[in-house]
Coordinates of C-alpha atoms and ligand atoms in Angstrom, one line a residue:
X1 CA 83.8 108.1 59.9
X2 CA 83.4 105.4 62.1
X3 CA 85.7 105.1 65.5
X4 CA 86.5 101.7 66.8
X5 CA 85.5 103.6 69.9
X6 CA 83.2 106.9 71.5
X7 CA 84.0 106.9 75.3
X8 CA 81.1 109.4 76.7
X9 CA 82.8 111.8 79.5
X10 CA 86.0 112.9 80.3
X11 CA 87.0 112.8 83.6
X12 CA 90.3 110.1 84.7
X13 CA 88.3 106.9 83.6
X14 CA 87.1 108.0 79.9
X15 CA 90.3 110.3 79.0
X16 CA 93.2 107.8 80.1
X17 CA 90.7 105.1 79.1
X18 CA 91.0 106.9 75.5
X19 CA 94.2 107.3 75.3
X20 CA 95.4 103.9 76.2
X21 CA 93.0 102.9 73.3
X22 CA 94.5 104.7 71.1
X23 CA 97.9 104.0 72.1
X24 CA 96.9 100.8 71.5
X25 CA 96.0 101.7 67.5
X26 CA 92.3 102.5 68.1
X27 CA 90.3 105.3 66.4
X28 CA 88.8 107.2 69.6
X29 CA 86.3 109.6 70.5
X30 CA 85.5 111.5 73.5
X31 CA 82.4 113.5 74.1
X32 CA 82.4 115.8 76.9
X33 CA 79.4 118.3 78.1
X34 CA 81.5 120.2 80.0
X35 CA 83.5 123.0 78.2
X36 CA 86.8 121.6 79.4
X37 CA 88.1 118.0 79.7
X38 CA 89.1 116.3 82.8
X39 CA 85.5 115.6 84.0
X40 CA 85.0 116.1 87.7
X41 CA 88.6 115.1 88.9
X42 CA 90.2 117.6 87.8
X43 CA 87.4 120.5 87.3
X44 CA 86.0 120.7 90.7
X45 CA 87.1 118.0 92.3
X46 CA 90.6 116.3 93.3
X47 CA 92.9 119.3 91.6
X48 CA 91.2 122.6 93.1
X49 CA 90.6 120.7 96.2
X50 CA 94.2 119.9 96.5
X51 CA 95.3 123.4 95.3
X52 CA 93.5 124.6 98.2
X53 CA 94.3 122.7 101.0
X54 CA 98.3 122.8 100.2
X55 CA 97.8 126.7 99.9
X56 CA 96.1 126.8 103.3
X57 CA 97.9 124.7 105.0
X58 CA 101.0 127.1 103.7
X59 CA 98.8 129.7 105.6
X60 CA 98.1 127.6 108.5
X61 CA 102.0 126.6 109.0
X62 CA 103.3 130.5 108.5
X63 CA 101.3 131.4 111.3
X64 CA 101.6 128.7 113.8
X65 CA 104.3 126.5 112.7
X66 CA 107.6 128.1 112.2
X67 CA 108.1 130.2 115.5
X68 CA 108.9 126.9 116.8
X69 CA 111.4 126.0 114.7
X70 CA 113.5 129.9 114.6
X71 CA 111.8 131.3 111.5
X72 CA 110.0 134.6 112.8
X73 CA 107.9 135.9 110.4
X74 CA 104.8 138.2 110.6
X75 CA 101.6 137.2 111.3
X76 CA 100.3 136.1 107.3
X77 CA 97.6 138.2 105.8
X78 CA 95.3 136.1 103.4
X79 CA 94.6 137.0 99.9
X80 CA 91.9 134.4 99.0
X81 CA 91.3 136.3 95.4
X82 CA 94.9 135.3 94.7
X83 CA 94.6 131.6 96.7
X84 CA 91.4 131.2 94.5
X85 CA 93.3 131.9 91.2
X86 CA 96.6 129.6 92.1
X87 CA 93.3 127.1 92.2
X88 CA 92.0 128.1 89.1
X89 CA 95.6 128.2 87.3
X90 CA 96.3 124.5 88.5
X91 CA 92.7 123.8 86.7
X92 CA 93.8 125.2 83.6
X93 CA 97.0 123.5 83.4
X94 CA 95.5 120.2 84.0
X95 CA 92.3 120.5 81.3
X96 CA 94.7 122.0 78.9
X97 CA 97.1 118.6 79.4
X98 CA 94.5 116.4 78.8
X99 CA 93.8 118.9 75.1
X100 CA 97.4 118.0 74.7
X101 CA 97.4 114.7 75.3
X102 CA 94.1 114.0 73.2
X103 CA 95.6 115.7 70.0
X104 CA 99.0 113.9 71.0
X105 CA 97.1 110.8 70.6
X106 CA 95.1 111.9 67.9
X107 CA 91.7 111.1 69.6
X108 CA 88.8 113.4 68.7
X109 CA 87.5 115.7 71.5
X110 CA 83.9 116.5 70.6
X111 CA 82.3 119.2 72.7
X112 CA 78.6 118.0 73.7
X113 CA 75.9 116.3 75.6
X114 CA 76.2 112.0 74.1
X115 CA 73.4 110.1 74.5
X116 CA 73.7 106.4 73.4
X117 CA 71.1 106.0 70.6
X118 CA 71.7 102.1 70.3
X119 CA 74.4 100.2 70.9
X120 CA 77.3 101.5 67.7
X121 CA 75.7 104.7 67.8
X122 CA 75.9 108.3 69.8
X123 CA 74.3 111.1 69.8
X124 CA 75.9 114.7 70.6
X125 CA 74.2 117.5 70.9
X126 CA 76.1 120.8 71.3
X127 CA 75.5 123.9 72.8
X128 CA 73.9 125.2 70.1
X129 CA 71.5 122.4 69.5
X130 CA 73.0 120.9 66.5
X131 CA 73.1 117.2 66.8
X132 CA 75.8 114.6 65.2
X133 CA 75.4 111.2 65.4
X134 CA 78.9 109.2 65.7
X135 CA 79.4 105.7 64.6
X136 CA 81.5 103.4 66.3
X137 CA 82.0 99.9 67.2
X138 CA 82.1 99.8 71.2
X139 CA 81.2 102.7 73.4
X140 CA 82.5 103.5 76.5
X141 CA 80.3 104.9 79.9
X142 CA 82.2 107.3 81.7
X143 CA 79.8 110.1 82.7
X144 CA 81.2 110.5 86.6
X145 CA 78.8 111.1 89.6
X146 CA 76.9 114.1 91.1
X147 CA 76.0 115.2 94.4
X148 CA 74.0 113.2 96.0
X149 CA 72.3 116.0 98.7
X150 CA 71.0 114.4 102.5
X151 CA 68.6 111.2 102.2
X152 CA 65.2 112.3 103.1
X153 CA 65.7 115.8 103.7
X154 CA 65.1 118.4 100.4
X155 CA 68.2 121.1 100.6
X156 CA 68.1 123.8 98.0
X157 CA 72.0 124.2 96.9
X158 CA 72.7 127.4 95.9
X159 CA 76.4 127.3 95.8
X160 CA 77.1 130.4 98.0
X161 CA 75.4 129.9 101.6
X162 CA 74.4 125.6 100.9
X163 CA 77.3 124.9 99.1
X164 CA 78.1 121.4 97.5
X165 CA 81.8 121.0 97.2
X166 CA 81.7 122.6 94.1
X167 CA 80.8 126.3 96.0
X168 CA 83.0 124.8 98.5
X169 CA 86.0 125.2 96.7
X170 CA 85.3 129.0 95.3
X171 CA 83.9 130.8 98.4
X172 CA 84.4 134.4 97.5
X173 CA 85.2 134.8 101.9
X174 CA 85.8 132.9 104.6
X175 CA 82.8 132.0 106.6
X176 CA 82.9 133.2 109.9
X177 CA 81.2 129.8 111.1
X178 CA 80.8 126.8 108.8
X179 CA 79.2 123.8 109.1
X180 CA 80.2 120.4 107.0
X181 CA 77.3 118.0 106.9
X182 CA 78.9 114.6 106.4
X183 CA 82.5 113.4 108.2
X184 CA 83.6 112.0 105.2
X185 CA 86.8 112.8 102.7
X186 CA 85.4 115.9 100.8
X187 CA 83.5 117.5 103.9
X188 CA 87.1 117.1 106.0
X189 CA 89.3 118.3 103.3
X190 CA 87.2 121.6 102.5
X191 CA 86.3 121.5 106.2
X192 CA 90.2 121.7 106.9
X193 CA 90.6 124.8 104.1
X194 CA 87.9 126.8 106.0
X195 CA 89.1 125.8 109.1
X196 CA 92.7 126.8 108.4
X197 CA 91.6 130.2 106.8
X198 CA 89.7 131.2 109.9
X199 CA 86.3 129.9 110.0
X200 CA 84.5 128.0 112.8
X201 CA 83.8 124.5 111.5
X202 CA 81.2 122.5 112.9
X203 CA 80.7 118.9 111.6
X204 CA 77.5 117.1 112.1
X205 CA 77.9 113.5 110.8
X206 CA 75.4 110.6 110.8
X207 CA 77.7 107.6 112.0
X208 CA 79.3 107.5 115.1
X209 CA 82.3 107.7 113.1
X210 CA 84.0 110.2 111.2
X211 CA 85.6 108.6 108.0
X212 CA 83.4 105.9 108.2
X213 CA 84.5 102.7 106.5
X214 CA 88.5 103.7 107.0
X215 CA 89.7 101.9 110.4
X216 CA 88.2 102.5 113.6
X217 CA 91.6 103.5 115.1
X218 CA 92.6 105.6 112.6
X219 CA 89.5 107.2 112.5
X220 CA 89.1 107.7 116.0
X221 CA 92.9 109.3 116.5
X222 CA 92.6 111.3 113.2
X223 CA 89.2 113.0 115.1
X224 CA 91.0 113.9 118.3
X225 CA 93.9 115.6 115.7
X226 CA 91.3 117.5 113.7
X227 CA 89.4 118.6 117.3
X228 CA 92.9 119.9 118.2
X229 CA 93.0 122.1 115.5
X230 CA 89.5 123.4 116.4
X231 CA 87.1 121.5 114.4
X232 CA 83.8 120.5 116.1
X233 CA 82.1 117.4 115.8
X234 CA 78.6 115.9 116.3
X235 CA 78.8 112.6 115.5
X236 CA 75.8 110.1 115.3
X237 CA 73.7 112.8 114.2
X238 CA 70.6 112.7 112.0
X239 CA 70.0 116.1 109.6
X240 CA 66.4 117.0 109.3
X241 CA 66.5 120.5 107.4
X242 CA 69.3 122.9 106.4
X243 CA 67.0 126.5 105.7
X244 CA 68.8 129.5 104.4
X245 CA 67.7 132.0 107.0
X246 CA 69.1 135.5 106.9
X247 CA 72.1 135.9 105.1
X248 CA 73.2 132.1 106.6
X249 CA 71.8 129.0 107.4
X250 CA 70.1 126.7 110.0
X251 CA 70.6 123.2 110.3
X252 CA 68.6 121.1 112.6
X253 CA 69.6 117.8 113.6
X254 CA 68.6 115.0 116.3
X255 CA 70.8 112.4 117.7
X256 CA 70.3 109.0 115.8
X257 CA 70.0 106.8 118.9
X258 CA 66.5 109.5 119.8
X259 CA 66.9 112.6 121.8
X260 CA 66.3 116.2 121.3
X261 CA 66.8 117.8 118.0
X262 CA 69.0 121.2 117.5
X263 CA 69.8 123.8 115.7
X264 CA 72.8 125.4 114.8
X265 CA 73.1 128.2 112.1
X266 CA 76.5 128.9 110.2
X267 CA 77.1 131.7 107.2
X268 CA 77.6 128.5 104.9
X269 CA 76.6 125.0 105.0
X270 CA 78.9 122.5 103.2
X271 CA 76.5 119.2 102.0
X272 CA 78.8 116.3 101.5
X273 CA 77.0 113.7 102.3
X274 CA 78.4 111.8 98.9
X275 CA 78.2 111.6 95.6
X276 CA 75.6 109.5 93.2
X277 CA 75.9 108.1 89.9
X278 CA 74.9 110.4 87.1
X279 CA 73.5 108.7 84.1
X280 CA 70.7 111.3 83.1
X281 CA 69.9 111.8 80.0
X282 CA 72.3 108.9 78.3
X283 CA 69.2 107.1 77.0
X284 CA 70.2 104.2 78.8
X285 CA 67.1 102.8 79.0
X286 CA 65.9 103.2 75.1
X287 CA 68.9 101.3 74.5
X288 CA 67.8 99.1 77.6
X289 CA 71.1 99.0 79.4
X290 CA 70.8 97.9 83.0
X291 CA 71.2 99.9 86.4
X292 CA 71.8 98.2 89.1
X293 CA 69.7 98.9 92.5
X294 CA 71.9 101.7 93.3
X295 CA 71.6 103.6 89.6
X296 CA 74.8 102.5 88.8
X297 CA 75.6 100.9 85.1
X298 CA 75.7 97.4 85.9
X299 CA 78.9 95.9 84.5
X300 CA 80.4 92.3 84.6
X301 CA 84.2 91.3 85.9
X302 CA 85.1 92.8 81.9
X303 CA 82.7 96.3 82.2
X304 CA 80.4 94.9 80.1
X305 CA 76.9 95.9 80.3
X306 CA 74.0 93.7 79.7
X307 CA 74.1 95.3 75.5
X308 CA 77.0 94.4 73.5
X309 CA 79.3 96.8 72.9
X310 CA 78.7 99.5 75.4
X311 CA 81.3 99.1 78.5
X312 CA 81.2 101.2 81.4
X313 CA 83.6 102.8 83.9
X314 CA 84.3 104.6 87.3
X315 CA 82.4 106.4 89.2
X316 CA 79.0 105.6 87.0
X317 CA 80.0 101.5 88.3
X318 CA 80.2 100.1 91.5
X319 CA 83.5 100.2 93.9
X320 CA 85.2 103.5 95.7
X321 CA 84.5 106.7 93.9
X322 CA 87.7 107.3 93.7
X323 CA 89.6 109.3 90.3
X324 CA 92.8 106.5 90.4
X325 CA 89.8 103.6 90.3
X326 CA 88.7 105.3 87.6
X327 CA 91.5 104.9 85.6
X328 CA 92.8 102.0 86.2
X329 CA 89.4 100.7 85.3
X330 CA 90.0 103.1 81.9
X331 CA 93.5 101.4 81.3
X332 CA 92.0 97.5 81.8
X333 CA 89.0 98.4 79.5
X334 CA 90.9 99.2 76.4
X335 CA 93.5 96.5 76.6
X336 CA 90.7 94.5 76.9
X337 CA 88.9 95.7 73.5
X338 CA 92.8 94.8 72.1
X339 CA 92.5 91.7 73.3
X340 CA 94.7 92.1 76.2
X341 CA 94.1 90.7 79.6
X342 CA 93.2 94.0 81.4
X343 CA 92.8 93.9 85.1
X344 CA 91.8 95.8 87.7
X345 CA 93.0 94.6 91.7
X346 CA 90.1 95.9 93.8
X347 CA 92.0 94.8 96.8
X348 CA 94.9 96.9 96.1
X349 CA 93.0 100.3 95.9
X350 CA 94.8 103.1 98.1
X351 CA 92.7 105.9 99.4
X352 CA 94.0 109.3 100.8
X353 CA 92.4 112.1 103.0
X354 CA 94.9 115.3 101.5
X355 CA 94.3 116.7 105.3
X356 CA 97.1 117.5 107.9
X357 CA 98.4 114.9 108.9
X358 CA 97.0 113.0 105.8
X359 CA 95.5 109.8 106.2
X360 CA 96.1 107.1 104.0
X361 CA 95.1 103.2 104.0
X362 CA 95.2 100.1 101.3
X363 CA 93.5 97.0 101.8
X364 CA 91.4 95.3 105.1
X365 CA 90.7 97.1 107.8
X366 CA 90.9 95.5 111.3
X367 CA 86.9 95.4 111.3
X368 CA 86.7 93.9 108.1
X369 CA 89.2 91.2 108.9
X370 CA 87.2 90.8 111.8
X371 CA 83.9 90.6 110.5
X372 CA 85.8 88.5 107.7
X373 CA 86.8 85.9 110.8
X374 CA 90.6 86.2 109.4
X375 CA 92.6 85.7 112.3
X376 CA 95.7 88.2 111.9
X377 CA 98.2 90.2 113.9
X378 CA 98.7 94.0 113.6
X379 CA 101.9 96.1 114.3
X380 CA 101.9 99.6 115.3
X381 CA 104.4 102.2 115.2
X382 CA 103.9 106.1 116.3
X383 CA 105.9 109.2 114.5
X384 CA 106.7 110.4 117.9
X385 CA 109.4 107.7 117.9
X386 CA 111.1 108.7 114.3
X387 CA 113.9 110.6 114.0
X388 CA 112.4 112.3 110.7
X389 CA 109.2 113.3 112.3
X390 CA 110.5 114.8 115.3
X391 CA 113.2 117.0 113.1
X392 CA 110.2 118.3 111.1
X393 CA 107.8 118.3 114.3
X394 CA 105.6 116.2 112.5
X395 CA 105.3 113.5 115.3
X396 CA 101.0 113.4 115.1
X397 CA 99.9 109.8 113.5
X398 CA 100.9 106.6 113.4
X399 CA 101.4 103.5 111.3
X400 CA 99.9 100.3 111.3
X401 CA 100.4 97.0 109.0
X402 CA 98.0 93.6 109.3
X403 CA 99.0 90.8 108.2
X404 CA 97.5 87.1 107.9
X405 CA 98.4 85.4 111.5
X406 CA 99.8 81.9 109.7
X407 CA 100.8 82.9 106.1
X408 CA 102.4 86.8 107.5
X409 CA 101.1 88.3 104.1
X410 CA 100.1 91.7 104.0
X411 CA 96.6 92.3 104.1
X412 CA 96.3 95.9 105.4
X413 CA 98.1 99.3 105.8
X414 CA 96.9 102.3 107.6
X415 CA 99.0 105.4 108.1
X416 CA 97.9 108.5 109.8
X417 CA 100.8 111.0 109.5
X418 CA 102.8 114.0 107.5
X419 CA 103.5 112.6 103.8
X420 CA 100.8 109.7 104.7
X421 CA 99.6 109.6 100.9
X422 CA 102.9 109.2 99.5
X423 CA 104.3 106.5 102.1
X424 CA 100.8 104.3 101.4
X425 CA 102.6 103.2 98.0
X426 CA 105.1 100.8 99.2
X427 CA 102.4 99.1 100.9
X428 CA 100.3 98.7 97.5
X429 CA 103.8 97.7 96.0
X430 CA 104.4 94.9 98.6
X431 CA 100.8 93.8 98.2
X432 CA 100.7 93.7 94.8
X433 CA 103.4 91.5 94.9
X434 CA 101.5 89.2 97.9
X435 CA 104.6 90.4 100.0
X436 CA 105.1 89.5 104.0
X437 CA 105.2 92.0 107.5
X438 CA 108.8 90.2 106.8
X439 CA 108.8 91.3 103.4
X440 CA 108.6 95.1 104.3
X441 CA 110.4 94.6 107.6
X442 CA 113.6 93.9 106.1
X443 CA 113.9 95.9 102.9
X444 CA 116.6 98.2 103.5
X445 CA 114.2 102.3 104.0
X446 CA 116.6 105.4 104.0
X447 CA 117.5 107.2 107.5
X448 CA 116.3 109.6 107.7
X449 CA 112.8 109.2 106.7
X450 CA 109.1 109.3 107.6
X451 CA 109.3 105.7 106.0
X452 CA 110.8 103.9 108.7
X453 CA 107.7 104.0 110.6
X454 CA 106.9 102.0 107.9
X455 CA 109.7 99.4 108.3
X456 CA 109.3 99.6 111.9
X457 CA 105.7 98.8 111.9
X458 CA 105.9 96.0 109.6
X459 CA 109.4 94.6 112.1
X460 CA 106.3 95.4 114.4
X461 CA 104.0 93.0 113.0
X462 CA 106.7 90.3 112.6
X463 CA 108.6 90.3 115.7
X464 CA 109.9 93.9 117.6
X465 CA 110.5 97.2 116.1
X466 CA 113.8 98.5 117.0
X467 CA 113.3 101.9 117.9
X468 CA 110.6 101.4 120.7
Ligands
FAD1 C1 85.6 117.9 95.9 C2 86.1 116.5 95.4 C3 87.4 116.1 95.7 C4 87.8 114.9 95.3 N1 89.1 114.5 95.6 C5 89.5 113.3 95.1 C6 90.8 112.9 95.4 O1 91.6 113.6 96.0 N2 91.3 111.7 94.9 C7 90.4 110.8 94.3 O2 90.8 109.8 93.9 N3 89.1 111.2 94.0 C8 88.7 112.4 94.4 N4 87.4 112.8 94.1 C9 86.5 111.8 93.3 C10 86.9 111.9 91.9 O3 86.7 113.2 91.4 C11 86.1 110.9 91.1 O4 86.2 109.6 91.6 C12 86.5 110.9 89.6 O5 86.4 112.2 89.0 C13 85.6 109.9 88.8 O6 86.0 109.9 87.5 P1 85.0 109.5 86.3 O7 85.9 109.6 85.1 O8 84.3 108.3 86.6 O9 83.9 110.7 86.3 P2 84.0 112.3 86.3 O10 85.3 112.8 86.7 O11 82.8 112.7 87.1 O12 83.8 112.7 84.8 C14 82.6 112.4 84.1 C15 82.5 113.4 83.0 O13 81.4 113.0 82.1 C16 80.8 114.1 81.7 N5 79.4 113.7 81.2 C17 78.4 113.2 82.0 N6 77.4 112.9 81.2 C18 77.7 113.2 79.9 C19 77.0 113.1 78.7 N7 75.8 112.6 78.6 N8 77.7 113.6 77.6 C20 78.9 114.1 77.7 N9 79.6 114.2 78.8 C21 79.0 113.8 79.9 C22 80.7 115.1 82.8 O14 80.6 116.4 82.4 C23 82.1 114.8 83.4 O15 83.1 115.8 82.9 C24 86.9 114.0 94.5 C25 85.6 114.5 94.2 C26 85.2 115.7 94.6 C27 83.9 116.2 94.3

């Protein structure tokens, strides 16, 4: 049978790219390698992560948290077989909804390795070596990333003492001392489980920056909160070798700027130093689709690739490698094989660091506006001055809004604070809708909530917050 459409992998871009094609009254297929759907989101990568850190930070807040507040309990004991399989039931819950939702929407899930044999045609090889070819008229490139390991320096990952984040997440003990190489999201969120759980975390990050492309503020206050709860960092560091040695590991770095090199060893090394396309073995170049110079698919402003009919998607394209991306790039896609106008608003992307406090930010950053030469006022408002906060002793973090100096639009929101990832959403509303520091300033937030430091930083940006 012929599909109108084989979307190869099925993480957030090809599954919800799937289903809105066949919502839309196309016949779909999905080919997925992996033995369950849901690609790296929701296998080993956004889910389990998430299940973790809200289970440890559950830990983290029993012991140190509550005292304060007249709830005396014990001293918690872990149980990190039974934290590991709360993860592992999440994951099952989620793969299974996207079996639901495939059969729901009658799209075929076929179990196998697709390689694109020309453009209209697929190849899927099973584990058993049986090959099927499917025939369809567009295909869709969806196959994810993998990890990318340290420029320059070989690291054998083994998953138990050089973990990727994939070992990260299913430690069978807590390292007594860990080290994260790379500041970025993944290495501070698993860095935080660790951390939480008991283990000495040490990371040793290349810029001078932790988070690096989030804003400079945020990132440097988000540091000193993450040092307070005990992590180390060596920032501006360059890593030459990480060498299993005994039952741990070494790592040796030297400062970027020049200087003397050392050595620190750890029971486990985290690498998250980012993640790279993965496009091996799709027979994209028999079927002479182009990469771009950073092995990505190279698409146009509609996913097109340089062959008719074969699209691509997420993290296998350029912009954030980020699962919501992913799909939104899934949903434009198939309205736009309906005919639709799908679009995808790259300015408009929120990103989240699940951390405590979380840290959450849509649009410019102050050094991008900047470097940009937009001239723009910011407003700033702290948690220790909201009501909400300090009745949940969540008064860490801050809130800041940019927005254009003549026009007052929006053109930035930064949030460092409890519930961060959740608050970012009004922002991406307003901005959506090209709304003003006004705008946000004077639509009406409920008392008593984390939100007003919202309100009060966009009345901040505008004119004067009240409450400060
Ligand atoms: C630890 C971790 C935590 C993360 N946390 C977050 C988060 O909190 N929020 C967020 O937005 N993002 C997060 N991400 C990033 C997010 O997982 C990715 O951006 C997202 O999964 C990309 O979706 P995708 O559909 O492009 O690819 P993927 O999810 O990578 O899915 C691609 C699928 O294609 C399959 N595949 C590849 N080649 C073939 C082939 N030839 N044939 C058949 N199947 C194939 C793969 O097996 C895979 O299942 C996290 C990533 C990691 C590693």
């Amino acid at each position: 049978m012929a599909y109108d459409l084989v979307v190869i992998g099925s993480g957030p871009g090809g599954y919800v790219c799937a289903i809105k094609a066949a919502q839309l009254g196309m016949k779909v297929a999905v080919v997925e390698k992996r033995a369950t759907y849901g690609g790296t989101c929701l296998n080993v990568g956004c889910i389990p992560s998430k299940a973790l850190l809200h289970a440890s930070e559950m830990f983290a807040h029993a012991a140190h948290g509550m005292a304060d507040l007249g709830v005396e309990v014990p001293a918690p004991k872990l149980n990190l077989a039974k934290m590991m399989a709360h993860k592992d039931s999440v994951v099952k819950a989620n793969v299974e909804g996207v079996s639901f939702l495939f059969k729901k929407n009658k799209i075929d899930g076929i179990q196998g390795t697709g390689k694109i044999v020309a453009a209209g045609k697929v190849a899927v090889t099973n584990e058993k070596g049986e090959e099927q070819v499917l025939e369809t008229k567009n295909i869709v490139i969806a196959t994810g990333s993998e990890v990318a390991g340290i420029p320059g320096v070989a690291v054998e990952i083994d998953e138990k003492v050089i973990v990727s984040s994939t070992g990260g997440i299913a430690l069978d003990k807590v390292p007594g001392k860990m080290i994260v190489v790379g500041g970025g999201v993944i290495g501070l969120e698993l860095g935080s489980v660790w951390s939480r759980l008991g283990a000495k975390v040490t990371v040793v990050e290349y810029l001078d920056t932790i988070l690096g492309g989030m804003d400079g503020e945020v990132s440097k206050q988000f540091q000193r909160m993450l040092a307070k709860q005990g992590m180390e960092f060596n920032l501006g560091a360059k890593v030459t070798a990480v060498v299993k040695s005994g039952n741990g590991a070494k790592v040796t770095f030297e400062p970027v700027k020049g200087g003397e090199a050392q050595t620190l060893e750890a029971d486990v090394v985290l690498v998250a130093t980012g993640r790279k396309p993965y496009t091996a073995g799709l027979g994209l170049e028999e079927a002479g689709v182009a990469l771009d110079n950073r092995g990505r698919v190279e698409i146009d402003g509609h996913f097109r690739t340089n062959v008719a009919g074969i699209y691509a998607i997420g993290d296998v394209v350029k912009g954030p490698m980020l699962a919501h991306k992913a799909e939104d790039e899934g949903v434009a896609l198939a309205e736009i094989l309906a005919g639709q106008h799908g679009h995808v608003n790259y300015d408009v992307i929120p990103g989240v660091v699940y951390t405590q406090p979380e840290v959450a930010s849509v649009g410019k950053t102050e050094e991008e506006l900047k470097a940009a030469g937009v001239s723009y006022k910011a407003g700033k408002f702290p948690f220790t001055a909201n009501g909400r906060a300090r009745a949940m002793q969540v008064t860490d973090g801050f809130v800041k809004v940019l927005a254009d100096k003549e026009t007052d639009r929006v053109l930035g929101v930064h949030i460092v604070g409890f519930g961060a990832g959740e608050m970012i959403h009004e922002a991406a509303v307003l901005m959506e809708f090209g709304g003003s520091s006004e705008d946000l300033g004077r639509t009406c937030h409920a008392h008593p909530t984390m939100s007003e430091a919202v309100k009060e930083a966009a009345l901040a940006t505008f004119f004067k917050p009240i409450h400060m």
